[in-house]
Coordinates of C-alpha atoms and ligand atoms in Angstrom, one line a residue:
X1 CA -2.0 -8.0 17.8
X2 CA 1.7 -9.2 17.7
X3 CA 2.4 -11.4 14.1
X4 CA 2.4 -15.3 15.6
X5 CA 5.6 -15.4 13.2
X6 CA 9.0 -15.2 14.3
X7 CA 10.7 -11.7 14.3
X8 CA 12.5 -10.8 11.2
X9 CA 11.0 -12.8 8.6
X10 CA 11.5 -10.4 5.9
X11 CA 14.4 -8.7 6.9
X12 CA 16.7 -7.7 4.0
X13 CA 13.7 -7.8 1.7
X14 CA 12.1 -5.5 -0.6
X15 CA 8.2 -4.8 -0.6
X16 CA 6.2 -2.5 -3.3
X17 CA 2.3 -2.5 -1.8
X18 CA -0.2 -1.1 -4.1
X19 CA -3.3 0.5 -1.6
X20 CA -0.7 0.3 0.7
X21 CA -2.2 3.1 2.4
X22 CA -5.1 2.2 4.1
X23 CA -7.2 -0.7 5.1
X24 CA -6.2 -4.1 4.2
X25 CA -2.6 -3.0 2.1
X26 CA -1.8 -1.0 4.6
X27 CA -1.9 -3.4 7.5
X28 CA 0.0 -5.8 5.1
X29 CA 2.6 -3.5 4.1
X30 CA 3.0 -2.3 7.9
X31 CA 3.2 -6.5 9.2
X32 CA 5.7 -6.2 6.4
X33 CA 8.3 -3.4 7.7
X34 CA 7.3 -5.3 11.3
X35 CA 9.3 -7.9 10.2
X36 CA 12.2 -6.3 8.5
X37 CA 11.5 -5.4 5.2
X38 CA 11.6 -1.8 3.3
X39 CA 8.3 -0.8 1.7
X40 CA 7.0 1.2 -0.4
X41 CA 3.2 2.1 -0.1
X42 CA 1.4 3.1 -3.3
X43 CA -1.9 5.1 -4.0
X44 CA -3.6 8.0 -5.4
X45 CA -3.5 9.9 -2.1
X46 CA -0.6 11.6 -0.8
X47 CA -1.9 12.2 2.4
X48 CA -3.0 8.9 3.1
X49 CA 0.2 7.2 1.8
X50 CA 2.1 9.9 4.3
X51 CA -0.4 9.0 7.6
X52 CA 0.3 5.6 7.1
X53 CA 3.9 5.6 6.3
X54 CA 4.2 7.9 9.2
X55 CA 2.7 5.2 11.3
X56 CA 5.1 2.8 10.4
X57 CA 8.0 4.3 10.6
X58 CA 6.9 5.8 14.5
X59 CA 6.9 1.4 15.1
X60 CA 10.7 1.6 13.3
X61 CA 9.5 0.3 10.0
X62 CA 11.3 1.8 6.7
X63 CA 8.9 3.2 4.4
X64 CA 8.8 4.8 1.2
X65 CA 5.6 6.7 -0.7
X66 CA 4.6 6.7 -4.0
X67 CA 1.5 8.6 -5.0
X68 CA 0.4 7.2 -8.3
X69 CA -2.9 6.0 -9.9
X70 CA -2.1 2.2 -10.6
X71 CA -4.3 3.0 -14.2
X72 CA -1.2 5.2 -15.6
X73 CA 1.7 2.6 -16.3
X74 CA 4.4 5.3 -17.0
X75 CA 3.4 6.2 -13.0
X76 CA 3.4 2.6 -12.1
X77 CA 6.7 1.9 -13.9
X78 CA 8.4 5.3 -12.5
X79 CA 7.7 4.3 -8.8
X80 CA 9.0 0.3 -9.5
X81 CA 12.3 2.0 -11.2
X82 CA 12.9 4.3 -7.5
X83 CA 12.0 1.6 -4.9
X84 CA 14.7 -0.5 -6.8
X85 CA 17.4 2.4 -6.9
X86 CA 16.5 3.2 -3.4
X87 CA 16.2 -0.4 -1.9
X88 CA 17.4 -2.4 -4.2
X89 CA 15.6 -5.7 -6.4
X90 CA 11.9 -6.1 -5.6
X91 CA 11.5 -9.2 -3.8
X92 CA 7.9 -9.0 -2.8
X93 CA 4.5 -6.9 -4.7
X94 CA 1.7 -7.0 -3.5
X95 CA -1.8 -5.3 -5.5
X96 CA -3.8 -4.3 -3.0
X97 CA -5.3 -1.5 -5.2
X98 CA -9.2 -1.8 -6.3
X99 CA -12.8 0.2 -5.7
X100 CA -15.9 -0.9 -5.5
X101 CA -19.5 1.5 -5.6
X102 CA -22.7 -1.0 -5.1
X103 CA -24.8 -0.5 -7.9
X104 CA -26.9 -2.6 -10.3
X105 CA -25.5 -2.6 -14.2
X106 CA -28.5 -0.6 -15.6
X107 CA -27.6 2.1 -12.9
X108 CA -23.9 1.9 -13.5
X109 CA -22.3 3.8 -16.9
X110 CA -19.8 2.2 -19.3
X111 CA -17.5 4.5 -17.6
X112 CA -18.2 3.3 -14.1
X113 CA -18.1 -0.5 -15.1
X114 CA -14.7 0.5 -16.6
X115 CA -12.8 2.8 -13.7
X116 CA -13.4 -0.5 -11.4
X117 CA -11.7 -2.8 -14.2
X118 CA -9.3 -0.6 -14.7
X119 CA -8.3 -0.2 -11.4
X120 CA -8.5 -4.1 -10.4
X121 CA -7.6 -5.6 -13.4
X122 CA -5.4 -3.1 -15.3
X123 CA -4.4 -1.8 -12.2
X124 CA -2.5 -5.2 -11.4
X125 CA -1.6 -6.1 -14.6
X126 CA 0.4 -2.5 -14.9
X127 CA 2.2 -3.3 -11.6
X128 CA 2.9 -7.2 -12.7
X129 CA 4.1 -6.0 -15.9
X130 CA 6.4 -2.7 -14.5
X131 CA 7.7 -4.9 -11.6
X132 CA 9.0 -7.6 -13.9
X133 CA 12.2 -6.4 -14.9
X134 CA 12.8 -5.2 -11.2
X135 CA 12.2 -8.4 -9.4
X136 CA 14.4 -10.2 -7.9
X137 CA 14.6 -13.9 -9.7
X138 CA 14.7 -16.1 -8.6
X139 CA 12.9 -16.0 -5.3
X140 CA 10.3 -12.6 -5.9
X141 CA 6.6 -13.1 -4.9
X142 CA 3.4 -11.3 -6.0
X143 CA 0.2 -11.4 -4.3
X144 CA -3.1 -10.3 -5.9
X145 CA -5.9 -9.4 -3.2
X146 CA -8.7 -11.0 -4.8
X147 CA -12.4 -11.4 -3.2
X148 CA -15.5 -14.1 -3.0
X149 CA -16.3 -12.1 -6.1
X150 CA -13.8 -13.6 -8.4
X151 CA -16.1 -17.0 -8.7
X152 CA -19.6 -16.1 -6.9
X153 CA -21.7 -14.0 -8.9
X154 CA -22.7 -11.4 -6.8
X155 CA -25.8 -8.8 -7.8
X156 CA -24.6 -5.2 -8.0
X157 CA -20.8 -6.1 -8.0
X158 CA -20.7 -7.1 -11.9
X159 CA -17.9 -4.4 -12.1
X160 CA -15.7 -6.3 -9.4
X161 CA -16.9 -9.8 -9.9
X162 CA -15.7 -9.4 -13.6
X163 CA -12.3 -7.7 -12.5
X164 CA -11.3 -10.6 -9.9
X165 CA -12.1 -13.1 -11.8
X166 CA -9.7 -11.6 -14.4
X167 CA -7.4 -10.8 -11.8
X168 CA -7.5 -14.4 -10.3
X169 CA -6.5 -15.6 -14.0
X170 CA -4.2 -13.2 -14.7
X171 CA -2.2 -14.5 -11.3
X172 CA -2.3 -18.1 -12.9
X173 CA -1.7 -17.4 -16.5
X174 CA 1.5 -15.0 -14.7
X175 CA 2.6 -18.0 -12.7
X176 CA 3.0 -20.3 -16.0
X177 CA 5.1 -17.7 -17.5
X178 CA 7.0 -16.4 -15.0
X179 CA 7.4 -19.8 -12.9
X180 CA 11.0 -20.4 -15.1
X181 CA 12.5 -17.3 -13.9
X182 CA 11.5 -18.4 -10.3
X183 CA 8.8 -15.4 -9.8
X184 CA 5.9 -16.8 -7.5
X185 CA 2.5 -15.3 -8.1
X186 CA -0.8 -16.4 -5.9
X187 CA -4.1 -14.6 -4.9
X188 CA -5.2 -14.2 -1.3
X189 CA -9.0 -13.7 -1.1
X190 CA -10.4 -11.9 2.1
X191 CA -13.7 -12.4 3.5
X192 CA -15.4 -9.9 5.0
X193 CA -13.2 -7.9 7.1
X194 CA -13.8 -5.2 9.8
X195 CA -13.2 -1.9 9.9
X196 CA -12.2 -1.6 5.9
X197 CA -13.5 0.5 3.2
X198 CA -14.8 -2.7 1.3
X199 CA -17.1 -3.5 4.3
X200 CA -18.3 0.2 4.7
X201 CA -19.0 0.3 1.2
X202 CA -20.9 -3.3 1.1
X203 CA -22.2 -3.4 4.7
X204 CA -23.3 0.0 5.6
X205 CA -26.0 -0.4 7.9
X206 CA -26.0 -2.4 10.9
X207 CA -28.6 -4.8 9.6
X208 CA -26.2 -5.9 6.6
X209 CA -23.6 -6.0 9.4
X210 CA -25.5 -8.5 11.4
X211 CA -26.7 -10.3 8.3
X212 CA -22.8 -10.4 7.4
X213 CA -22.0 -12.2 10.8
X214 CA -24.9 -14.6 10.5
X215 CA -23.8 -16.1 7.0
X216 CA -19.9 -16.6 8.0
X217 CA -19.6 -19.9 9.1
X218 CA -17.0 -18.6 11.9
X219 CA -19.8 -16.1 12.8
X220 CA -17.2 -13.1 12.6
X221 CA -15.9 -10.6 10.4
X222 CA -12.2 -11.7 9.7
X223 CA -9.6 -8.8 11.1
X224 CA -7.0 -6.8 8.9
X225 CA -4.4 -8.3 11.0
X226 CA -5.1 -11.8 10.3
X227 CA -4.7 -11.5 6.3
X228 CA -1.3 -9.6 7.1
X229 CA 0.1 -12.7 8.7
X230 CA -2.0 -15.3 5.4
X231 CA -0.1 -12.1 3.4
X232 CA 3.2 -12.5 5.2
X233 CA 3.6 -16.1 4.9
X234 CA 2.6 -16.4 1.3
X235 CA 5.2 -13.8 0.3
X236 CA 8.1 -15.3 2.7
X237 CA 10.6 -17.9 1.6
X238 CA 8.7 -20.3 4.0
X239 CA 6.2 -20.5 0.7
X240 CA 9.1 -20.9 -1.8
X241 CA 7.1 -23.7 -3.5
X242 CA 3.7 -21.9 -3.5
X243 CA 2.5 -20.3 -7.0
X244 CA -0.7 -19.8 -9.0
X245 CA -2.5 -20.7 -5.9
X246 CA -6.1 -18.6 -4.4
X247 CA -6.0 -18.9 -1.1
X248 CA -8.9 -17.5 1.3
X249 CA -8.8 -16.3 4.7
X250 CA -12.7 -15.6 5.0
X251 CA -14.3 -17.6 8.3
X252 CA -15.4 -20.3 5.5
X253 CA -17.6 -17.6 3.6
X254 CA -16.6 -19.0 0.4
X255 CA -18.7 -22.4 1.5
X256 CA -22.0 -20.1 1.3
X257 CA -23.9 -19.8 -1.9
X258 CA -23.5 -16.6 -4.2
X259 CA -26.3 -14.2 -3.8
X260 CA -26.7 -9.9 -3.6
X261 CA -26.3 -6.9 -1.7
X262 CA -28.9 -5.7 0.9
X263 CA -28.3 -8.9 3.2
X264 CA -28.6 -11.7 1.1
X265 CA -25.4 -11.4 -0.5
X266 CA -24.3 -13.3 2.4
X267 CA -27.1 -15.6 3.4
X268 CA -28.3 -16.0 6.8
X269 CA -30.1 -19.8 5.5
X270 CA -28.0 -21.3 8.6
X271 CA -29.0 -19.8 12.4
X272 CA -27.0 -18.5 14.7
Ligands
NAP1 P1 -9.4 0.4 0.8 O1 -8.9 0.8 2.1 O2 -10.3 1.4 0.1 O3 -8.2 0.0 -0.1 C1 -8.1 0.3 -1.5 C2 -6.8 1.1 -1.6 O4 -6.5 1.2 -3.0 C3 -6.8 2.5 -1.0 O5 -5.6 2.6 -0.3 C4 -6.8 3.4 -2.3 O6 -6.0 4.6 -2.0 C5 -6.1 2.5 -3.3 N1 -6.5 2.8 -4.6 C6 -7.8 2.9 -5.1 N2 -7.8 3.3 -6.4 C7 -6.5 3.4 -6.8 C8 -5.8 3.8 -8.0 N3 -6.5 4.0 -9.1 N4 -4.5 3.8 -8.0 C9 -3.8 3.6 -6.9 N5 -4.3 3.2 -5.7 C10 -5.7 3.2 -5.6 O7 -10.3 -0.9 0.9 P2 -10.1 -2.3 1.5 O8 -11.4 -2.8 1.9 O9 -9.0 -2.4 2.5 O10 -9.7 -3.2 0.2 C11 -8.3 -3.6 0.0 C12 -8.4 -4.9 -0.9 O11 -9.0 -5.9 -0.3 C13 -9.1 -4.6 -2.3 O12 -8.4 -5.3 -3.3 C14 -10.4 -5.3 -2.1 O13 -11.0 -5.6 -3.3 C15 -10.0 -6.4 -1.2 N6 -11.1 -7.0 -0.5 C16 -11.6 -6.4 0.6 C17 -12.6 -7.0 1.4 C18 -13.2 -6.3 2.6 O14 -13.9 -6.9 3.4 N7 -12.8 -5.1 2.9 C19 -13.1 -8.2 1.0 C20 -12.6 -8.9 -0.1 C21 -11.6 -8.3 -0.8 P3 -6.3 6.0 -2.7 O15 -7.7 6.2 -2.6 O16 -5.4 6.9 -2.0 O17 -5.8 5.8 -4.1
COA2 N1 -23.0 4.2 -8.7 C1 -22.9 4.2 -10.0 N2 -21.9 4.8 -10.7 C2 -20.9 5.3 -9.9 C3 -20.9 5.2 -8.5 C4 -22.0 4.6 -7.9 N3 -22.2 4.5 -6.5 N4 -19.7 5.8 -8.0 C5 -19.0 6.2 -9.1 N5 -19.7 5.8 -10.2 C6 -19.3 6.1 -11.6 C7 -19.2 7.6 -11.8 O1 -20.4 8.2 -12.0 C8 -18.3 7.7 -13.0 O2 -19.0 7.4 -14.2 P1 -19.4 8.6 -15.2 O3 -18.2 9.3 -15.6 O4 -20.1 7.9 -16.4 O5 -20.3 9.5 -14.4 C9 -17.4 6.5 -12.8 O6 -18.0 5.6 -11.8 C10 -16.0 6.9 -12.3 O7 -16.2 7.7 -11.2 P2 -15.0 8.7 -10.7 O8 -15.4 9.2 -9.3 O9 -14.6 9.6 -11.7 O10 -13.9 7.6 -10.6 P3 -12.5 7.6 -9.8 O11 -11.6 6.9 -10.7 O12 -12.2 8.9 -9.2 O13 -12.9 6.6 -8.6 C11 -14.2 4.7 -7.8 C12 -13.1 5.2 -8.7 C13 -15.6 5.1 -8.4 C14 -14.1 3.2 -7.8 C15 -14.2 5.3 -6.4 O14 -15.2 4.8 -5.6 C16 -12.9 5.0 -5.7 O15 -11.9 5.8 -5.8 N6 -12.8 3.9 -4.9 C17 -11.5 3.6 -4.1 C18 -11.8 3.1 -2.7 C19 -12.7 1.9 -2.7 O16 -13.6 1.7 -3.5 N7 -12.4 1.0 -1.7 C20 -13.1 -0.2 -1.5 C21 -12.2 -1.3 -2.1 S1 -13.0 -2.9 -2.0

């Protein structure tokens, strides 16, 4: 679907998009170079980052590829340092970067709880901190892709409920800081969106898939396009006065109660 904004939005700007290679980074980082600006994409997987830059630039986008693990800073910091030779200041970062596994805390080890904070939580907080010195201020925005987790307790997501809620904070406590220097930082929080990782991982079988529907007050999964145009406009001039802010796109999910996995995580208490 074509972005309902006007064409060019971020043209001249400079975009570093952590899991900028698939699901919802990538659609971000491509609505991105849609509208103008260079990217970089960021993750573990070269082939992935190359499949999706290749994607973009076959639509005329410019795009850059870093493959890094957003746990080792000295990576993080390296790829920050050559989109801002290459491109110039860093106007716009988003941290799309995170995993998730479904699994209760007795079945998960210390090392599993960890690899998810680290990612999530560490993971932004290495790109925040690398990107600093490479932004452009005044006028940079970061974006944190949060989730429902970051304030509903949800069973077998301790792991990512404890990492957005830190990562949610982490955005504010950034904001306060950086604010003087004219650096924006805000959280967008998806609902459940088709055709993503997240939602294979969470919603595997058709009967989570239909309990899913049920409990979003819209009665749909959200679409990857439509946080790339919340994503788009949050990281544009046109929110210039918009920082420390959580901001969902999610059908009204975050209105339903917390819950678990397994189809009452999101609760099907009102009919269809
Ligand atoms: P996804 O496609 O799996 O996105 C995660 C991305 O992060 C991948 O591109 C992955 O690429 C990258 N990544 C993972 N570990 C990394 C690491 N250590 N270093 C660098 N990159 C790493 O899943 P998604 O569902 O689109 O999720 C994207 C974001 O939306 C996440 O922050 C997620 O928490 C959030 N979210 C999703 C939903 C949903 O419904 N899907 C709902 C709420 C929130 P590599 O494997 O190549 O590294
Ligand atoms: N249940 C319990 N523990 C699990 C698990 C599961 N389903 N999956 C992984 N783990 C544990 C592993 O056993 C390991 O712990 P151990 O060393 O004590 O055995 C720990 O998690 C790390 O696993 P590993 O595969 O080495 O980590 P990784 O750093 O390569 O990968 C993950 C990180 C586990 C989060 C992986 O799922 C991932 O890369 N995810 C990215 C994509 C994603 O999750 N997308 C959805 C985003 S919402």
């Amino acid at each position: 679907m074509a972005s309902i904004f006007r064409e060019g939005l971020l043209t001249g700007k400079v975009a570093f998009v952590t899991g900028g290679g698939s699901g919802i980074g990538q659609a971000i980082a491509e609505r991105f170079a849609g509208h103008g600006a260079r990217v970089t994409i960021a993750g573990r997987k070269q082939e992935r980052l190359d499949a999706a830059a290749h994607a973009m630039r076959e639509k005329g986008g410019t795009v850059a590829t870093a493959a890094i693990d957003v746990r080792d800073y000295a990576a993080v910091a390296e790829a920050l340092q050559h989109t801002s030779e290459e491109y110039g200041p860093i106007d716009i970062v988003v941290c799309a970067a995170a995993g998730n596994f479904p699994a209760p805390a007795t079945g998960m080890s210390a090392n599993g709880f960890k690899s998810v904070i680290d990612i999530d939580l560490l993971g932004t907080f290495n790109t925040c901190r690398a990107a600093y010195e490479h932004l452009r201020k005044p006028g940079a925005s970061v974006l944190s892709i949060s989730a429902a987790h970051a304030t509903q307790p949800i069973a077998l997501q301790s792991h990512v409920c404890a990492a957005k809620a830190g990562v949610e904070m982490l955005m504010k406590t950034l904001a306060l800081e950086w604010g003087p220097s004219g650096v924006r930082l805000n959280c967008l929080t998806p609902g459940p969106t088709d055709d993503t990782e997240g939602m294979r991982r969470l919603a595997p079988t058709v009967e989570i898939r239909d309990a899913v529907e049920r409990s979003v007050p819209l009665r749909r999964f959200g679409t990857k396009e439509e946080l790339a145009d919340m994503a788009l406009y949050l990281s544009s001039d046109a929110a210039g006065y918009i920082t420390g802010g959580v901001f969902a796109c999610d059908g009204g999910s975050s209105l339903v109660r917390s819950g678990s996995l397994g189809g009452a995580m999101f609760p099907t208490a009102v009919a269809r």
